Amino acid sequence: MAYSGEPLLAQNLLFRPEHSLIDQSLHSHLGATTTNGDGFGIGWYGEGSVPAVFKSIEPAWNDSNLREIASQLRTPLFFAHVRASTGTAVQRSNCHPFRHGQWLWMHNGSLHGFQEIKRELVTAVDPSLYPDLQGSTDSETLFFLALTFGLTDDPFGGVARAVGFVEHAARSRGIENPVQMTVATTDGTSTWIFRYSSESRSRSLFYSTEISTLRKLHPDVEELKDLGEEARIVVSEPLRDLPGAWNEVPESTAGVVRAGRDDMREFEPIPPA
């Protein structure tokens, strides 16, 4: 889940909706696994440009510290993720969101055959970035490849080149359909989202309808009164069943979510030259 807009208490999105992210950690409806209990993480922007992160290997539904923090944390940009491991260790450094400088990154999905191509992927990371790799996941490796290929200057291009590099490396080893991803990344001002898989069967991803439109559709929904006009929410699964509230991100699509007009465009990996 990613939120941006007027400063909002984190608990309003993490705990209060009927199908909140905490509920999804136990009862996912659209995910690859029903239960996501291999840790969680939240990232947010407060004072300064570098975001704060709080991660734990505890299940999100059973962590009292998360509830304490969420009840006091008010922020204009907030990332949250619940984890189901796809094979790497259950440890704090493997929990999302991942951070580098002012950037945060979350990934749902997997890089098929990651262990077979891990050495090639990791050694392609820029030497200046390599020391900051902390965990062992394909998700963090994909983040650092995106940073290597220009994420901070050109987020769409950086991710496209990173995915193209992964697909090239995998197929050279005979690994088909290597990439399965929905990604959210932010620099603290804008949030970029991606939905793509090599086999064109991507995990679910949704973004919220403009709040002014939703208030007209549902004038009696109290929760909408807490959201500012520029509020944007991106989720793997809708937080509640509210007609007209959620728009599915199309297959092979990337977008940028920010104050003003959002931008959605076709996403296509860029293979190595």
PDB file of C-alpha atoms in Angstrom:
ATOM      1  CA  MET A   1       0.000   0.000   0.000  1.00  0.00           C
ATOM      2  CA  ALA A   2       1.198   3.503  -0.834  1.00  0.00           C
ATOM      3  CA  TYR A   3      -0.464   6.738   0.301  1.00  0.00           C
ATOM      4  CA  SER A   4       0.271  10.330  -0.669  1.00  0.00           C
ATOM      5  CA  GLY A   5      -1.646  13.525   0.031  1.00  0.00           C
ATOM      6  CA  GLU A   6      -2.464  15.625   3.067  1.00  0.00           C
ATOM      7  CA  PRO A   7      -0.781  14.328   6.250  1.00  0.00           C
ATOM      8  CA  LEU A   8      -2.815  11.376   7.532  1.00  0.00           C
ATOM      9  CA  LEU A   9      -2.612   9.093  10.557  1.00  0.00           C
ATOM     10  CA  ALA A  10      -1.153   5.781   9.405  1.00  0.00           C
ATOM     11  CA  GLN A  11      -3.699   3.796  11.441  1.00  0.00           C
ATOM     12  CA  ASN A  12      -6.524   5.208   9.300  1.00  0.00           C
ATOM     13  CA  LEU A  13      -5.278   3.106   6.396  1.00  0.00           C
ATOM     14  CA  LEU A  14      -3.407   0.311   8.139  1.00  0.00           C
ATOM     15  CA  PHE A  15      -6.096  -0.768  10.601  1.00  0.00           C
ATOM     16  CA  ARG A  16      -9.461   0.918  10.057  1.00  0.00           C
ATOM     17  CA  PRO A  17     -10.636  -0.198   6.565  1.00  0.00           C
ATOM     18  CA  GLU A  18     -12.635  -3.434   6.528  1.00  0.00           C
ATOM     19  CA  HIS A  19     -10.013  -5.078   4.289  1.00  0.00           C
ATOM     20  CA  SER A  20      -7.006  -3.173   5.593  1.00  0.00           C
ATOM     21  CA  LEU A  21      -3.431  -4.233   4.919  1.00  0.00           C
ATOM     22  CA  ILE A  22      -3.388  -5.817   8.374  1.00  0.00           C
ATOM     23  CA  ASP A  23      -6.434  -7.873   7.442  1.00  0.00           C
ATOM     24  CA  GLN A  24      -4.753  -8.770   4.151  1.00  0.00           C
ATOM     25  CA  SER A  25      -1.745 -10.105   6.054  1.00  0.00           C
ATOM     26  CA  LEU A  26      -4.100 -12.819   7.346  1.00  0.00           C
ATOM     27  CA  HIS A  27      -6.754 -13.021   4.632  1.00  0.00           C
ATOM     28  CA  SER A  28      -5.468 -11.937   1.230  1.00  0.00           C
ATOM     29  CA  HIS A  29      -8.126 -12.321  -1.456  1.00  0.00           C
ATOM     30  CA  LEU A  30      -6.046 -11.698  -4.588  1.00  0.00           C
ATOM     31  CA  GLY A  31      -2.487 -12.521  -3.598  1.00  0.00           C
ATOM     32  CA  ALA A  32      -0.445 -15.581  -4.464  1.00  0.00           C
ATOM     33  CA  THR A  33      -0.720 -16.665  -0.815  1.00  0.00           C
ATOM     34  CA  THR A  34      -3.608 -16.165   1.602  1.00  0.00           C
ATOM     35  CA  THR A  35      -1.377 -15.433   4.582  1.00  0.00           C
ATOM     36  CA  ASN A  36       1.491 -12.928   4.553  1.00  0.00           C
ATOM     37  CA  GLY A  37       3.122 -13.511   7.924  1.00  0.00           C
ATOM     38  CA  ASP A  38       6.855 -13.389   7.179  1.00  0.00           C
ATOM     39  CA  GLY A  39       7.335  -9.862   8.454  1.00  0.00           C
ATOM     40  CA  PHE A  40       6.231  -6.380   7.514  1.00  0.00           C
ATOM     41  CA  GLY A  41       7.560  -2.896   7.060  1.00  0.00           C
ATOM     42  CA  ILE A  42       6.444   0.708   6.860  1.00  0.00           C
ATOM     43  CA  GLY A  43       8.281   3.697   5.442  1.00  0.00           C
ATOM     44  CA  TRP A  44       7.346   7.364   5.729  1.00  0.00           C
ATOM     45  CA  TYR A  45       8.551  10.907   5.185  1.00  0.00           C
ATOM     46  CA  GLY A  46       8.702  13.382   8.030  1.00  0.00           C
ATOM     47  CA  GLU A  47      11.423  15.930   8.749  1.00  0.00           C
ATOM     48  CA  GLY A  48      13.957  16.141   5.948  1.00  0.00           C
ATOM     49  CA  SER A  49      14.144  14.240   2.666  1.00  0.00           C
ATOM     50  CA  VAL A  50      15.352  10.860   3.947  1.00  0.00           C
ATOM     51  CA  PRO A  51      12.465   8.564   4.882  1.00  0.00           C
ATOM     52  CA  ALA A  52      12.213   6.571   8.092  1.00  0.00           C
ATOM     53  CA  VAL A  53      11.529   2.834   8.084  1.00  0.00           C
ATOM     54  CA  PHE A  54      10.230   0.424  10.704  1.00  0.00           C
ATOM     55  CA  LYS A  55      10.465  -3.309   9.972  1.00  0.00           C
ATOM     56  CA  SER A  56       9.884  -6.507  11.886  1.00  0.00           C
ATOM     57  CA  ILE A  57       9.872 -10.252  11.210  1.00  0.00           C
ATOM     58  CA  GLU A  58       6.748 -10.573  13.358  1.00  0.00           C
ATOM     59  CA  PRO A  59       3.394 -11.020  11.592  1.00  0.00           C
ATOM     60  CA  ALA A  60       1.803  -7.608  11.081  1.00  0.00           C
ATOM     61  CA  TRP A  61      -1.442  -8.695  12.743  1.00  0.00           C
ATOM     62  CA  ASN A  62       0.405  -9.573  15.964  1.00  0.00           C
ATOM     63  CA  ASP A  63       2.764  -6.632  16.451  1.00  0.00           C
ATOM     64  CA  SER A  64       1.689  -4.218  19.187  1.00  0.00           C
ATOM     65  CA  ASN A  65       4.536  -1.820  18.345  1.00  0.00           C
ATOM     66  CA  LEU A  66       3.099  -1.317  14.856  1.00  0.00           C
ATOM     67  CA  ARG A  67      -0.286  -0.382  16.334  1.00  0.00           C
ATOM     68  CA  GLU A  68       1.384   2.058  18.759  1.00  0.00           C
ATOM     69  CA  ILE A  69       3.389   3.749  16.009  1.00  0.00           C
ATOM     70  CA  ALA A  70       0.488   3.893  13.556  1.00  0.00           C
ATOM     71  CA  SER A  71      -1.746   5.613  16.126  1.00  0.00           C
ATOM     72  CA  GLN A  72       0.705   8.542  16.399  1.00  0.00           C
ATOM     73  CA  LEU A  73       2.348   8.671  12.965  1.00  0.00           C
ATOM     74  CA  ARG A  74       0.980  11.410  10.707  1.00  0.00           C
ATOM     75  CA  THR A  75       2.663  11.729   7.314  1.00  0.00           C
ATOM     76  CA  PRO A  76       1.986  12.972   3.769  1.00  0.00           C
ATOM     77  CA  LEU A  77       3.631   9.940   2.110  1.00  0.00           C
ATOM     78  CA  PHE A  78       3.503   6.435   3.476  1.00  0.00           C
ATOM     79  CA  PHE A  79       4.500   2.950   2.256  1.00  0.00           C
ATOM     80  CA  ALA A  80       3.444  -0.314   3.922  1.00  0.00           C
ATOM     81  CA  HIS A  81       4.113  -3.935   2.987  1.00  0.00           C
ATOM     82  CA  VAL A  82       3.335  -7.383   4.413  1.00  0.00           C
ATOM     83  CA  ARG A  83       5.637 -10.192   3.330  1.00  0.00           C
ATOM     84  CA  ALA A  84       5.271 -13.801   2.271  1.00  0.00           C
ATOM     85  CA  SER A  85       8.753 -15.137   1.534  1.00  0.00           C
ATOM     86  CA  THR A  86       9.362 -16.701  -1.881  1.00  0.00           C
ATOM     87  CA  GLY A  87      12.376 -18.629  -0.604  1.00  0.00           C
ATOM     88  CA  THR A  88      14.769 -16.188   1.046  1.00  0.00           C
ATOM     89  CA  ALA A  89      15.272 -15.950   4.791  1.00  0.00           C
ATOM     90  CA  VAL A  90      12.767 -14.419   7.161  1.00  0.00           C
ATOM     91  CA  GLN A  91      14.930 -11.606   8.507  1.00  0.00           C
ATOM     92  CA  ARG A  92      14.530  -7.874   9.038  1.00  0.00           C
ATOM     93  CA  SER A  93      16.794  -6.879   6.138  1.00  0.00           C
ATOM     94  CA  ASN A  94      14.570  -8.825   3.747  1.00  0.00           C
ATOM     95  CA  CYS A  95      11.398  -6.939   4.723  1.00  0.00           C
ATOM     96  CA  HIS A  96      10.049  -4.168   2.502  1.00  0.00           C
ATOM     97  CA  PRO A  97      10.137  -1.270   1.909  1.00  0.00           C
ATOM     98  CA  PHE A  98      13.783  -1.011   0.952  1.00  0.00           C
ATOM     99  CA  ARG A  99      15.474   2.360   1.267  1.00  0.00           C
ATOM    100  CA  HIS A 100      18.377   4.069  -0.451  1.00  0.00           C
ATOM    101  CA  GLY A 101      18.920   7.762   0.171  1.00  0.00           C
ATOM    102  CA  GLN A 102      15.594   9.510  -0.295  1.00  0.00           C
ATOM    103  CA  TRP A 103      14.056   6.552  -2.189  1.00  0.00           C
ATOM    104  CA  LEU A 104      11.743   3.776  -1.010  1.00  0.00           C
ATOM    105  CA  TRP A 105      10.891   0.595  -2.961  1.00  0.00           C
ATOM    106  CA  MET A 106       8.323  -2.208  -2.561  1.00  0.00           C
ATOM    107  CA  HIS A 107       7.847  -5.258  -4.773  1.00  0.00           C
ATOM    108  CA  ASN A 108       5.224  -8.001  -4.904  1.00  0.00           C
ATOM    109  CA  GLY A 109       6.073 -11.036  -6.992  1.00  0.00           C
ATOM    110  CA  SER A 110       9.341 -12.814  -7.686  1.00  0.00           C
ATOM    111  CA  LEU A 111      12.219 -13.242 -10.105  1.00  0.00           C
ATOM    112  CA  HIS A 112      11.887 -16.839 -11.255  1.00  0.00           C
ATOM    113  CA  GLY A 113      15.221 -18.665 -11.192  1.00  0.00           C
ATOM    114  CA  PHE A 114      16.771 -15.934  -9.019  1.00  0.00           C
ATOM    115  CA  GLN A 115      19.283 -18.230  -7.312  1.00  0.00           C
ATOM    116  CA  GLU A 116      20.578 -19.391 -10.696  1.00  0.00           C
ATOM    117  CA  ILE A 117      21.216 -15.867 -11.974  1.00  0.00           C
ATOM    118  CA  LYS A 118      21.805 -14.090  -8.640  1.00  0.00           C
ATOM    119  CA  ARG A 119      25.557 -13.718  -9.158  1.00  0.00           C
ATOM    120  CA  GLU A 120      25.106 -12.092 -12.563  1.00  0.00           C
ATOM    121  CA  LEU A 121      22.437  -9.716 -11.249  1.00  0.00           C
ATOM    122  CA  VAL A 122      24.259  -8.702  -8.087  1.00  0.00           C
ATOM    123  CA  THR A 123      27.592  -8.125  -9.837  1.00  0.00           C
ATOM    124  CA  ALA A 124      25.810  -5.809 -12.296  1.00  0.00           C
ATOM    125  CA  VAL A 125      24.937  -3.446  -9.424  1.00  0.00           C
ATOM    126  CA  ASP A 126      27.014  -0.277  -9.559  1.00  0.00           C
ATOM    127  CA  PRO A 127      30.081  -0.618  -7.275  1.00  0.00           C
ATOM    128  CA  SER A 128      29.142   2.591  -5.454  1.00  0.00           C
ATOM    129  CA  LEU A 129      25.744   1.091  -4.566  1.00  0.00           C
ATOM    130  CA  TYR A 130      26.800  -2.474  -3.817  1.00  0.00           C
ATOM    131  CA  PRO A 131      27.895  -1.869  -0.186  1.00  0.00           C
ATOM    132  CA  ASP A 132      24.349  -0.746   0.665  1.00  0.00           C
ATOM    133  CA  LEU A 133      22.750  -4.071  -0.323  1.00  0.00           C
ATOM    134  CA  GLN A 134      21.660  -5.464   3.034  1.00  0.00           C
ATOM    135  CA  GLY A 135      19.426  -8.473   2.401  1.00  0.00           C
ATOM    136  CA  SER A 136      19.251 -11.501   0.138  1.00  0.00           C
ATOM    137  CA  THR A 137      15.979 -10.994  -1.737  1.00  0.00           C
ATOM    138  CA  ASP A 138      15.300 -10.716  -5.433  1.00  0.00           C
ATOM    139  CA  SER A 139      13.178  -7.651  -4.603  1.00  0.00           C
ATOM    140  CA  GLU A 140      16.082  -5.648  -3.148  1.00  0.00           C
ATOM    141  CA  THR A 141      18.357  -6.770  -5.972  1.00  0.00           C
ATOM    142  CA  LEU A 142      15.819  -5.501  -8.510  1.00  0.00           C
ATOM    143  CA  PHE A 143      15.741  -2.159  -6.644  1.00  0.00           C
ATOM    144  CA  PHE A 144      19.508  -1.789  -6.813  1.00  0.00           C
ATOM    145  CA  LEU A 145      19.548  -2.751 -10.470  1.00  0.00           C
ATOM    146  CA  ALA A 146      16.959  -0.037 -11.108  1.00  0.00           C
ATOM    147  CA  LEU A 147      19.163   2.440  -9.214  1.00  0.00           C
ATOM    148  CA  THR A 148      22.137   1.286 -11.294  1.00  0.00           C
ATOM    149  CA  PHE A 149      20.218   1.786 -14.548  1.00  0.00           C
ATOM    150  CA  GLY A 150      19.044   5.311 -13.738  1.00  0.00           C
ATOM    151  CA  LEU A 151      16.035   5.158 -11.418  1.00  0.00           C
ATOM    152  CA  THR A 152      16.763   8.477  -9.706  1.00  0.00           C
ATOM    153  CA  ASP A 153      16.929  10.456 -12.968  1.00  0.00           C
ATOM    154  CA  ASP A 154      14.448   8.474 -15.075  1.00  0.00           C
ATOM    155  CA  PRO A 155      12.236   6.137 -12.989  1.00  0.00           C
ATOM    156  CA  PHE A 156      10.340   4.697 -15.962  1.00  0.00           C
ATOM    157  CA  GLY A 157      13.520   4.050 -17.918  1.00  0.00           C
ATOM    158  CA  GLY A 158      15.515   2.830 -14.927  1.00  0.00           C
ATOM    159  CA  VAL A 159      12.976   0.137 -14.084  1.00  0.00           C
ATOM    160  CA  ALA A 160      12.520  -0.812 -17.755  1.00  0.00           C
ATOM    161  CA  ARG A 161      16.271  -1.307 -18.176  1.00  0.00           C
ATOM    162  CA  ALA A 162      16.517  -3.293 -14.917  1.00  0.00           C
ATOM    163  CA  VAL A 163      13.686  -5.629 -15.961  1.00  0.00           C
ATOM    164  CA  GLY A 164      15.172  -5.995 -19.433  1.00  0.00           C
ATOM    165  CA  PHE A 165      18.513  -6.946 -17.898  1.00  0.00           C
ATOM    166  CA  VAL A 166      16.886  -9.581 -15.654  1.00  0.00           C
ATOM    167  CA  GLU A 167      14.972 -11.110 -18.572  1.00  0.00           C
ATOM    168  CA  HIS A 168      18.112 -11.202 -20.713  1.00  0.00           C
ATOM    169  CA  ALA A 169      20.135 -12.867 -17.943  1.00  0.00           C
ATOM    170  CA  ALA A 170      17.411 -15.430 -17.246  1.00  0.00           C
ATOM    171  CA  ARG A 171      16.781 -16.385 -20.847  1.00  0.00           C
ATOM    172  CA  SER A 172      20.485 -16.861 -21.480  1.00  0.00           C
ATOM    173  CA  ARG A 173      20.196 -19.633 -18.872  1.00  0.00           C
ATOM    174  CA  GLY A 174      17.040 -21.081 -20.413  1.00  0.00           C
ATOM    175  CA  ILE A 175      14.746 -19.643 -17.734  1.00  0.00           C
ATOM    176  CA  GLU A 176      11.390 -18.620 -19.183  1.00  0.00           C
ATOM    177  CA  ASN A 177       9.012 -16.007 -17.750  1.00  0.00           C
ATOM    178  CA  PRO A 178      11.509 -14.739 -15.148  1.00  0.00           C
ATOM    179  CA  VAL A 179       9.796 -11.536 -13.987  1.00  0.00           C
ATOM    180  CA  GLN A 180       6.617 -11.256 -11.951  1.00  0.00           C
ATOM    181  CA  MET A 181       6.180  -7.840 -10.361  1.00  0.00           C
ATOM    182  CA  THR A 182       4.067  -5.072  -9.088  1.00  0.00           C
ATOM    183  CA  VAL A 183       6.341  -2.295  -7.830  1.00  0.00           C
ATOM    184  CA  ALA A 184       5.909   0.999  -6.037  1.00  0.00           C
ATOM    185  CA  THR A 185       8.811   3.403  -5.593  1.00  0.00           C
ATOM    186  CA  THR A 186       9.029   7.010  -4.421  1.00  0.00           C
ATOM    187  CA  ASP A 187      11.457   9.867  -3.968  1.00  0.00           C
ATOM    188  CA  GLY A 188       9.259  11.490  -1.315  1.00  0.00           C
ATOM    189  CA  THR A 189       7.390  13.696  -3.777  1.00  0.00           C
ATOM    190  CA  SER A 190       6.020  11.403  -6.488  1.00  0.00           C
ATOM    191  CA  THR A 191       5.232   7.690  -6.493  1.00  0.00           C
ATOM    192  CA  TRP A 192       5.886   5.497  -9.534  1.00  0.00           C
ATOM    193  CA  ILE A 193       3.998   2.234  -9.939  1.00  0.00           C
ATOM    194  CA  PHE A 194       4.572  -0.723 -12.278  1.00  0.00           C
ATOM    195  CA  ARG A 195       2.546  -3.800 -13.160  1.00  0.00           C
ATOM    196  CA  TYR A 196       4.347  -6.296 -15.388  1.00  0.00           C
ATOM    197  CA  SER A 197       5.180  -9.967 -15.796  1.00  0.00           C
ATOM    198  CA  SER A 198       7.101 -11.772 -18.521  1.00  0.00           C
ATOM    199  CA  GLU A 199       4.086 -14.021 -19.157  1.00  0.00           C
ATOM    200  CA  SER A 200       1.543 -11.143 -19.057  1.00  0.00           C
ATOM    201  CA  ARG A 201      -0.195 -12.553 -15.977  1.00  0.00           C
ATOM    202  CA  SER A 202       0.750  -9.989 -13.347  1.00  0.00           C
ATOM    203  CA  ARG A 203      -0.235  -9.701  -9.692  1.00  0.00           C
ATOM    204  CA  SER A 204      -3.111  -7.339  -8.926  1.00  0.00           C
ATOM    205  CA  LEU A 205      -2.634  -3.576  -8.492  1.00  0.00           C
ATOM    206  CA  PHE A 206      -5.188  -0.770  -8.029  1.00  0.00           C
ATOM    207  CA  TYR A 207      -5.206   2.993  -7.605  1.00  0.00           C
ATOM    208  CA  SER A 208      -7.882   5.151  -6.020  1.00  0.00           C
ATOM    209  CA  THR A 209     -10.375   7.387  -7.808  1.00  0.00           C
ATOM    210  CA  GLU A 210     -10.099  11.145  -7.218  1.00  0.00           C
ATOM    211  CA  ILE A 211     -11.465  12.017  -3.787  1.00  0.00           C
ATOM    212  CA  SER A 212     -13.759  14.773  -5.074  1.00  0.00           C
ATOM    213  CA  THR A 213     -15.460  12.238  -7.343  1.00  0.00           C
ATOM    214  CA  LEU A 214     -15.750   9.695  -4.553  1.00  0.00           C
ATOM    215  CA  ARG A 215     -17.354  12.197  -2.189  1.00  0.00           C
ATOM    216  CA  LYS A 216     -20.047  12.868  -4.779  1.00  0.00           C
ATOM    217  CA  LEU A 217     -20.617   9.142  -5.248  1.00  0.00           C
ATOM    218  CA  HIS A 218     -20.625   8.355  -1.517  1.00  0.00           C
ATOM    219  CA  PRO A 219     -21.502  11.477   0.520  1.00  0.00           C
ATOM    220  CA  ASP A 220     -22.249   9.409   3.633  1.00  0.00           C
ATOM    221  CA  VAL A 221     -18.895   7.622   3.889  1.00  0.00           C
ATOM    222  CA  GLU A 222     -17.146   9.226   6.876  1.00  0.00           C
ATOM    223  CA  GLU A 223     -13.658   7.969   5.981  1.00  0.00           C
ATOM    224  CA  LEU A 224     -13.616  10.079   2.814  1.00  0.00           C
ATOM    225  CA  LYS A 225     -13.946  13.246   4.892  1.00  0.00           C
ATOM    226  CA  ASP A 226     -10.489  12.610   6.397  1.00  0.00           C
ATOM    227  CA  LEU A 227      -8.814  12.630   2.984  1.00  0.00           C
ATOM    228  CA  GLY A 228      -7.577  15.760   1.214  1.00  0.00           C
ATOM    229  CA  GLU A 229      -8.331  16.566  -2.408  1.00  0.00           C
ATOM    230  CA  GLU A 230      -4.904  15.315  -3.546  1.00  0.00           C
ATOM    231  CA  ALA A 231      -5.051  12.019  -1.646  1.00  0.00           C
ATOM    232  CA  ARG A 232      -3.884   9.025  -3.680  1.00  0.00           C
ATOM    233  CA  ILE A 233      -3.827   5.385  -2.570  1.00  0.00           C
ATOM    234  CA  VAL A 234      -2.210   2.494  -4.423  1.00  0.00           C
ATOM    235  CA  VAL A 235      -2.942  -1.030  -3.188  1.00  0.00           C
ATOM    236  CA  SER A 236      -2.529  -4.661  -4.153  1.00  0.00           C
ATOM    237  CA  GLU A 237      -6.118  -5.277  -3.043  1.00  0.00           C
ATOM    238  CA  PRO A 238      -8.970  -2.781  -2.483  1.00  0.00           C
ATOM    239  CA  LEU A 239      -9.243  -1.710   1.157  1.00  0.00           C
ATOM    240  CA  ARG A 240     -13.022  -1.876   1.124  1.00  0.00           C
ATOM    241  CA  ASP A 241     -15.824  -2.712  -1.258  1.00  0.00           C
ATOM    242  CA  LEU A 242     -16.789   0.800  -2.328  1.00  0.00           C
ATOM    243  CA  PRO A 243     -18.248   1.059  -5.854  1.00  0.00           C
ATOM    244  CA  GLY A 244     -16.223   3.367  -8.082  1.00  0.00           C
ATOM    245  CA  ALA A 245     -13.365   3.728  -5.597  1.00  0.00           C
ATOM    246  CA  TRP A 246     -10.726   1.556  -7.251  1.00  0.00           C
ATOM    247  CA  ASN A 247      -9.229   1.341 -10.720  1.00  0.00           C
ATOM    248  CA  GLU A 248      -7.192  -1.665 -11.778  1.00  0.00           C
ATOM    249  CA  VAL A 249      -3.793  -0.834 -13.236  1.00  0.00           C
ATOM    250  CA  PRO A 250      -3.766  -2.492 -16.691  1.00  0.00           C
ATOM    251  CA  GLU A 251      -1.350  -5.264 -17.576  1.00  0.00           C
ATOM    252  CA  SER A 252       2.132  -4.029 -18.638  1.00  0.00           C
ATOM    253  CA  THR A 253       1.500  -0.498 -17.381  1.00  0.00           C
ATOM    254  CA  ALA A 254       3.553   2.042 -15.445  1.00  0.00           C
ATOM    255  CA  GLY A 255       2.363   5.266 -13.897  1.00  0.00           C
ATOM    256  CA  VAL A 256       3.333   8.192 -11.745  1.00  0.00           C
ATOM    257  CA  VAL A 257       1.044   9.303  -8.912  1.00  0.00           C
ATOM    258  CA  ARG A 258       1.461  12.836  -7.623  1.00  0.00           C
ATOM    259  CA  ALA A 259      -0.347  16.074  -6.832  1.00  0.00           C
ATOM    260  CA  GLY A 260      -2.129  17.294  -9.923  1.00  0.00           C
ATOM    261  CA  ARG A 261      -2.534  14.999 -12.899  1.00  0.00           C
ATOM    262  CA  ASP A 262      -1.410  11.361 -12.759  1.00  0.00           C
ATOM    263  CA  ASP A 263       0.192   9.700 -15.772  1.00  0.00           C
ATOM    264  CA  MET A 264      -0.280   6.106 -16.938  1.00  0.00           C
ATOM    265  CA  ARG A 265       1.643   4.632 -19.860  1.00  0.00           C
ATOM    266  CA  GLU A 266       2.551   1.308 -21.428  1.00  0.00           C
ATOM    267  CA  PHE A 267       5.484  -0.464 -19.793  1.00  0.00           C
ATOM    268  CA  GLU A 268       7.954  -2.428 -21.898  1.00  0.00           C
ATOM    269  CA  PRO A 269      11.347  -3.733 -20.679  1.00  0.00           C
ATOM    270  CA  ILE A 270      14.453  -2.374 -22.363  1.00  0.00           C
ATOM    271  CA  PRO A 271      16.963  -5.175 -23.079  1.00  0.00           C
ATOM    272  CA  PRO A 272      20.710  -4.584 -22.807  1.00  0.00           C
ATOM    273  CA  ALA A 273      22.315  -3.098 -25.892  1.00  0.00           C
TER     274      ALA A 273
END
